[in-house]
Amino acid sequence: DAKTTQPTSMDCAEGRAANLPCNHSTISGNEYVYWYRQIHSQGPQYIIHGLKNNETNEMASLIITEDRKSSTLILPHATLRDTAVYYCIVRVANYGQNFVFGPGTRLSVLP
Amino acid sequence: EAGVTQFPSHSVIEKGQTVTLRCDPISGHDNLYWYRRVMGKEIKFLLHFVKESKQDESGMPNNRFLAERTGGTYSTLKVQPAELEDSGVYFCASSQDGQYSNTGELFFGEGSRLTVL
């Protein structure tokens, strides 16, 4: 079973920031927070991951609370192409640990 | 550089028939995973290869499913005999994770859609 809780769906206006929350209250010290997304029926796509520090890359920013029990994925300027299901996953970052996908958050970016 | 490629993109077979799905991981990736999404359900892990060895096959639903990765390169997933409930999208992913790596990024293919009639 997934160790994370996410809202089922969210809407965001095009050009605005999309903030996707994730709760992972049982996360352990060696587990990372990963975010993936699935656009329509394509294969899941990696977005970003982090352990305890905030992270930023060309796609998004990841804000992890100090107690690590929750995090927020931020898409700074959402476009229509960002409409997808977003998955928050916690996982120990070494081989042998598979990714457990939950239902995710369906983000709809509206024109 | 080519990404993870899967073949076929879509297969339609009748119940009781056999289907073999193929996955070519990114060159140099030792780790290869199979996942599937059946209609209305979440993406579920099937198994994980490290090179040619099965690291974890705890997600394989039953013995009608057989995965191989001869030579540690491409992998095949055979379903024999196929049942109606096997319909779904089968995803393959690969990664460079090693024992001391903390990247953890999986690169997924576009999936093979299986329809069992």
Short mmCIF file of C-alpha atoms in Angstrom, two decimals:
data_model
loop_
_atom_site.label_atom_id
_atom_site.label_comp_id
_atom_site.label_asym_id
_atom_site.label_seq_id
_atom_site.Cartn_x
_atom_site.Cartn_y
_atom_site.Cartn_z
CA ASP A 1 0.00 0.00 0.00
CA ALA A 2 1.07 3.54 -0.75
CA LYS A 3 2.51 5.41 2.22
CA THR A 4 1.27 8.77 1.02
CA THR A 5 -2.01 10.66 0.94
CA GLN A 6 -2.87 13.09 -1.83
CA PRO A 7 -6.03 14.95 -2.84
CA THR A 8 -7.93 13.18 -5.56
CA SER A 9 -8.05 16.14 -7.90
CA MET A 10 -7.11 19.78 -8.25
CA ASP A 11 -7.62 22.57 -10.75
CA CYS A 12 -5.19 25.30 -11.63
CA ALA A 13 -5.42 28.26 -13.98
CA GLU A 14 -2.95 28.33 -16.83
CA GLY A 15 0.06 30.47 -16.01
CA ARG A 16 -0.49 30.26 -12.28
CA ALA A 17 1.50 28.19 -9.83
CA ALA A 18 0.17 24.71 -9.11
CA ASN A 19 0.79 23.55 -5.55
CA LEU A 20 0.24 19.84 -5.03
CA PRO A 21 0.30 18.63 -1.43
CA CYS A 22 1.28 15.22 -0.13
CA ASN A 23 1.12 13.75 3.35
CA HIS A 24 3.62 11.09 4.37
CA SER A 25 3.35 11.09 8.14
CA THR A 26 4.97 7.65 8.54
CA ILE A 27 8.04 8.41 6.46
CA SER A 28 11.23 6.96 7.88
CA GLY A 29 14.59 8.65 8.08
CA ASN A 30 16.10 6.99 5.03
CA GLU A 31 13.12 7.40 2.73
CA TYR A 32 13.12 9.95 -0.04
CA VAL A 33 10.08 11.74 -1.43
CA TYR A 34 9.67 11.28 -5.18
CA TRP A 35 7.23 12.88 -7.57
CA TYR A 36 6.20 11.37 -10.87
CA ARG A 37 3.43 12.27 -13.26
CA GLN A 38 1.50 10.44 -15.93
CA ILE A 39 0.20 12.46 -18.83
CA HIS A 40 -2.84 10.76 -20.33
CA SER A 41 -1.84 7.17 -21.08
CA GLN A 42 1.90 7.75 -21.44
CA GLY A 43 4.46 6.14 -19.18
CA PRO A 44 5.07 7.83 -15.82
CA GLN A 45 7.62 10.64 -15.94
CA TYR A 46 10.06 11.54 -13.18
CA ILE A 47 9.74 15.08 -11.89
CA ILE A 48 11.85 15.56 -8.78
CA HIS A 49 12.88 13.96 -5.52
CA GLY A 50 14.33 15.01 -2.17
CA LEU A 51 15.25 13.83 1.30
CA LYS A 52 14.86 16.80 3.62
CA ASN A 53 16.11 19.88 1.85
CA ASN A 54 13.98 21.77 -0.63
CA GLU A 55 14.84 20.93 -4.21
CA THR A 56 14.38 22.72 -7.52
CA ASN A 57 14.95 21.69 -11.09
CA GLU A 58 13.81 22.85 -14.49
CA MET A 59 10.40 21.26 -14.05
CA ALA A 60 9.37 21.98 -10.48
CA SER A 61 10.22 22.74 -6.88
CA LEU A 62 9.80 20.38 -3.95
CA ILE A 63 9.17 21.80 -0.51
CA ILE A 64 9.51 19.33 2.37
CA THR A 65 8.40 20.33 5.86
CA GLU A 66 10.96 20.29 8.64
CA ASP A 67 9.38 17.22 10.27
CA ARG A 68 9.26 15.57 6.79
CA LYS A 69 5.67 14.50 7.32
CA SER A 70 4.42 16.37 4.31
CA SER A 71 5.62 18.00 1.13
CA THR A 72 4.41 20.19 -1.70
CA LEU A 73 5.24 19.98 -5.37
CA ILE A 74 5.18 23.36 -7.05
CA LEU A 75 4.83 23.88 -10.78
CA PRO A 76 5.65 27.59 -10.98
CA HIS A 77 3.82 28.45 -14.18
CA ALA A 78 1.40 25.69 -15.09
CA THR A 79 0.61 25.10 -18.74
CA LEU A 80 -2.10 23.02 -20.37
CA ARG A 81 0.54 20.35 -21.01
CA ASP A 82 0.94 19.91 -17.26
CA THR A 83 -2.52 18.36 -17.02
CA ALA A 84 -1.75 14.90 -15.66
CA VAL A 85 -1.97 12.59 -12.66
CA TYR A 86 0.76 13.42 -10.16
CA TYR A 87 2.13 10.74 -7.85
CA CYS A 88 3.92 11.35 -4.59
CA ILE A 89 5.96 8.30 -3.54
CA VAL A 90 8.23 7.64 -0.60
CA ARG A 91 11.00 5.14 -1.09
CA VAL A 92 14.37 4.16 0.24
CA ALA A 93 16.81 5.19 -2.46
CA ASN A 94 18.67 2.01 -3.18
CA TYR A 95 18.06 -0.82 -5.55
CA GLY A 96 15.64 -3.48 -4.52
CA GLN A 97 13.06 -1.00 -3.39
CA ASN A 98 10.28 -0.69 -5.87
CA PHE A 99 8.05 2.35 -6.30
CA VAL A 100 4.54 2.02 -4.89
CA PHE A 101 2.10 4.17 -6.85
CA GLY A 102 -1.06 5.35 -5.13
CA PRO A 103 -4.05 6.93 -6.87
CA GLY A 104 -2.26 10.29 -7.17
CA THR A 105 -3.73 13.73 -7.77
CA ARG A 106 -5.38 14.50 -11.06
CA LEU A 107 -4.32 18.05 -11.92
CA SER A 108 -6.36 19.88 -14.51
CA VAL A 109 -4.82 23.07 -15.85
CA LEU A 110 -7.60 25.26 -17.15
CA PRO A 111 -7.25 27.92 -19.89
CA GLU B 1 20.10 8.32 -26.66
CA ALA B 2 17.06 6.09 -26.99
CA GLY B 3 14.75 5.80 -24.03
CA VAL B 4 13.00 2.71 -22.79
CA THR B 5 11.21 1.07 -25.69
CA GLN B 6 8.39 -1.40 -25.51
CA PHE B 7 6.83 -3.64 -28.11
CA PRO B 8 4.09 -4.07 -29.12
CA SER B 9 2.35 -0.84 -28.31
CA HIS B 10 -1.00 -2.61 -28.41
CA SER B 11 -1.90 -6.28 -28.55
CA VAL B 12 -5.39 -7.74 -28.87
CA ILE B 13 -5.71 -11.47 -28.16
CA GLU B 14 -8.39 -13.92 -27.19
CA LYS B 15 -8.68 -15.53 -23.81
CA GLY B 16 -6.45 -18.55 -23.60
CA GLN B 17 -3.89 -17.29 -26.09
CA THR B 18 -0.31 -16.34 -25.34
CA VAL B 19 1.26 -12.91 -25.59
CA THR B 20 4.86 -11.85 -25.17
CA LEU B 21 5.74 -8.27 -24.39
CA ARG B 22 9.23 -6.96 -24.90
CA CYS B 23 11.14 -4.18 -23.20
CA ASP B 24 14.46 -2.67 -24.21
CA PRO B 25 15.86 -0.61 -21.32
CA ILE B 26 18.17 2.34 -21.67
CA SER B 27 21.63 1.09 -22.58
CA GLY B 28 23.74 0.51 -19.51
CA HIS B 29 20.85 0.35 -17.05
CA ASP B 30 21.21 -2.73 -14.90
CA ASN B 31 17.83 -2.34 -13.23
CA LEU B 32 14.69 -3.22 -15.14
CA TYR B 33 11.18 -3.12 -13.73
CA TRP B 34 7.79 -4.26 -14.95
CA TYR B 35 4.63 -2.52 -13.78
CA ARG B 36 1.05 -2.77 -14.96
CA ARG B 37 -2.14 -0.81 -14.71
CA VAL B 38 -5.36 -2.71 -15.13
CA MET B 39 -8.58 -0.83 -15.87
CA GLY B 40 -9.59 1.49 -13.06
CA LYS B 41 -6.75 0.40 -10.80
CA GLU B 42 -3.49 1.91 -9.70
CA ILE B 43 -0.11 1.24 -11.26
CA LYS B 44 1.20 -1.92 -9.63
CA PHE B 45 4.71 -3.29 -9.40
CA LEU B 46 5.28 -6.72 -10.96
CA LEU B 47 8.98 -7.45 -10.72
CA HIS B 48 12.50 -6.10 -10.74
CA PHE B 49 15.61 -7.40 -12.49
CA VAL B 50 19.16 -6.51 -11.62
CA LYS B 51 21.01 -7.49 -14.76
CA GLU B 52 19.70 -10.97 -15.53
CA SER B 53 18.69 -11.85 -11.98
CA LYS B 54 15.24 -11.41 -10.49
CA GLN B 55 15.69 -9.13 -7.49
CA ASP B 56 12.04 -9.01 -6.52
CA GLU B 57 9.12 -10.76 -8.15
CA SER B 58 6.66 -10.29 -5.34
CA GLY B 59 4.22 -8.45 -7.56
CA MET B 60 3.75 -11.17 -10.15
CA PRO B 61 0.07 -12.08 -9.92
CA ASN B 62 0.31 -15.82 -10.68
CA ASN B 63 2.26 -18.44 -12.58
CA ARG B 64 0.67 -17.51 -15.88
CA PHE B 65 3.17 -14.65 -15.98
CA LEU B 66 6.79 -15.35 -16.85
CA ALA B 67 9.46 -12.69 -17.11
CA GLU B 68 12.94 -13.20 -18.45
CA ARG B 69 15.99 -11.08 -19.04
CA THR B 70 18.52 -13.27 -20.72
CA GLY B 71 21.95 -11.68 -20.91
CA GLY B 72 20.85 -8.77 -18.80
CA THR B 73 19.75 -6.66 -21.75
CA TYR B 74 16.16 -6.70 -23.00
CA SER B 75 13.37 -8.37 -21.09
CA THR B 76 10.25 -10.24 -22.07
CA LEU B 77 7.03 -10.73 -20.16
CA LYS B 78 4.94 -13.66 -21.30
CA VAL B 79 1.34 -14.21 -20.33
CA GLN B 80 0.18 -17.76 -20.93
CA PRO B 81 -2.71 -18.42 -21.05
CA ALA B 82 -4.12 -14.92 -21.02
CA GLU B 83 -7.29 -14.21 -19.04
CA LEU B 84 -9.74 -11.32 -19.31
CA GLU B 85 -8.46 -9.72 -16.11
CA ASP B 86 -4.98 -9.44 -17.60
CA SER B 87 -6.13 -6.58 -19.82
CA GLY B 88 -4.34 -3.35 -19.05
CA VAL B 89 -1.20 -1.40 -19.79
CA TYR B 90 2.13 -2.98 -19.00
CA PHE B 91 4.94 -0.54 -18.31
CA CYS B 92 8.63 -1.23 -18.30
CA ALA B 93 11.14 1.00 -16.56
CA SER B 94 14.88 1.04 -16.12
CA SER B 95 17.32 2.80 -13.84
CA GLN B 96 20.99 3.12 -13.08
CA ASP B 97 20.47 2.64 -9.36
CA GLY B 98 23.26 0.83 -7.67
CA GLN B 99 23.85 -0.23 -4.11
CA TYR B 100 25.35 3.14 -3.27
CA SER B 101 23.33 5.31 -5.61
CA ASN B 102 20.66 7.62 -4.34
CA THR B 103 19.29 8.86 -7.64
CA GLY B 104 16.33 6.55 -7.77
CA GLU B 105 15.00 7.93 -11.02
CA LEU B 106 13.04 5.43 -13.06
CA PHE B 107 12.73 5.93 -16.79
CA PHE B 108 9.49 4.48 -18.08
CA GLY B 109 8.54 3.28 -21.51
CA GLU B 110 5.28 4.22 -23.18
CA GLY B 111 3.72 0.93 -22.22
CA SER B 112 2.20 -2.03 -24.01
CA ARG B 113 -1.57 -2.08 -23.96
CA LEU B 114 -2.96 -5.61 -23.72
CA THR B 115 -6.58 -6.33 -24.54
CA VAL B 116 -7.84 -9.84 -23.85
CA LEU B 117 -11.21 -10.63 -25.44
#
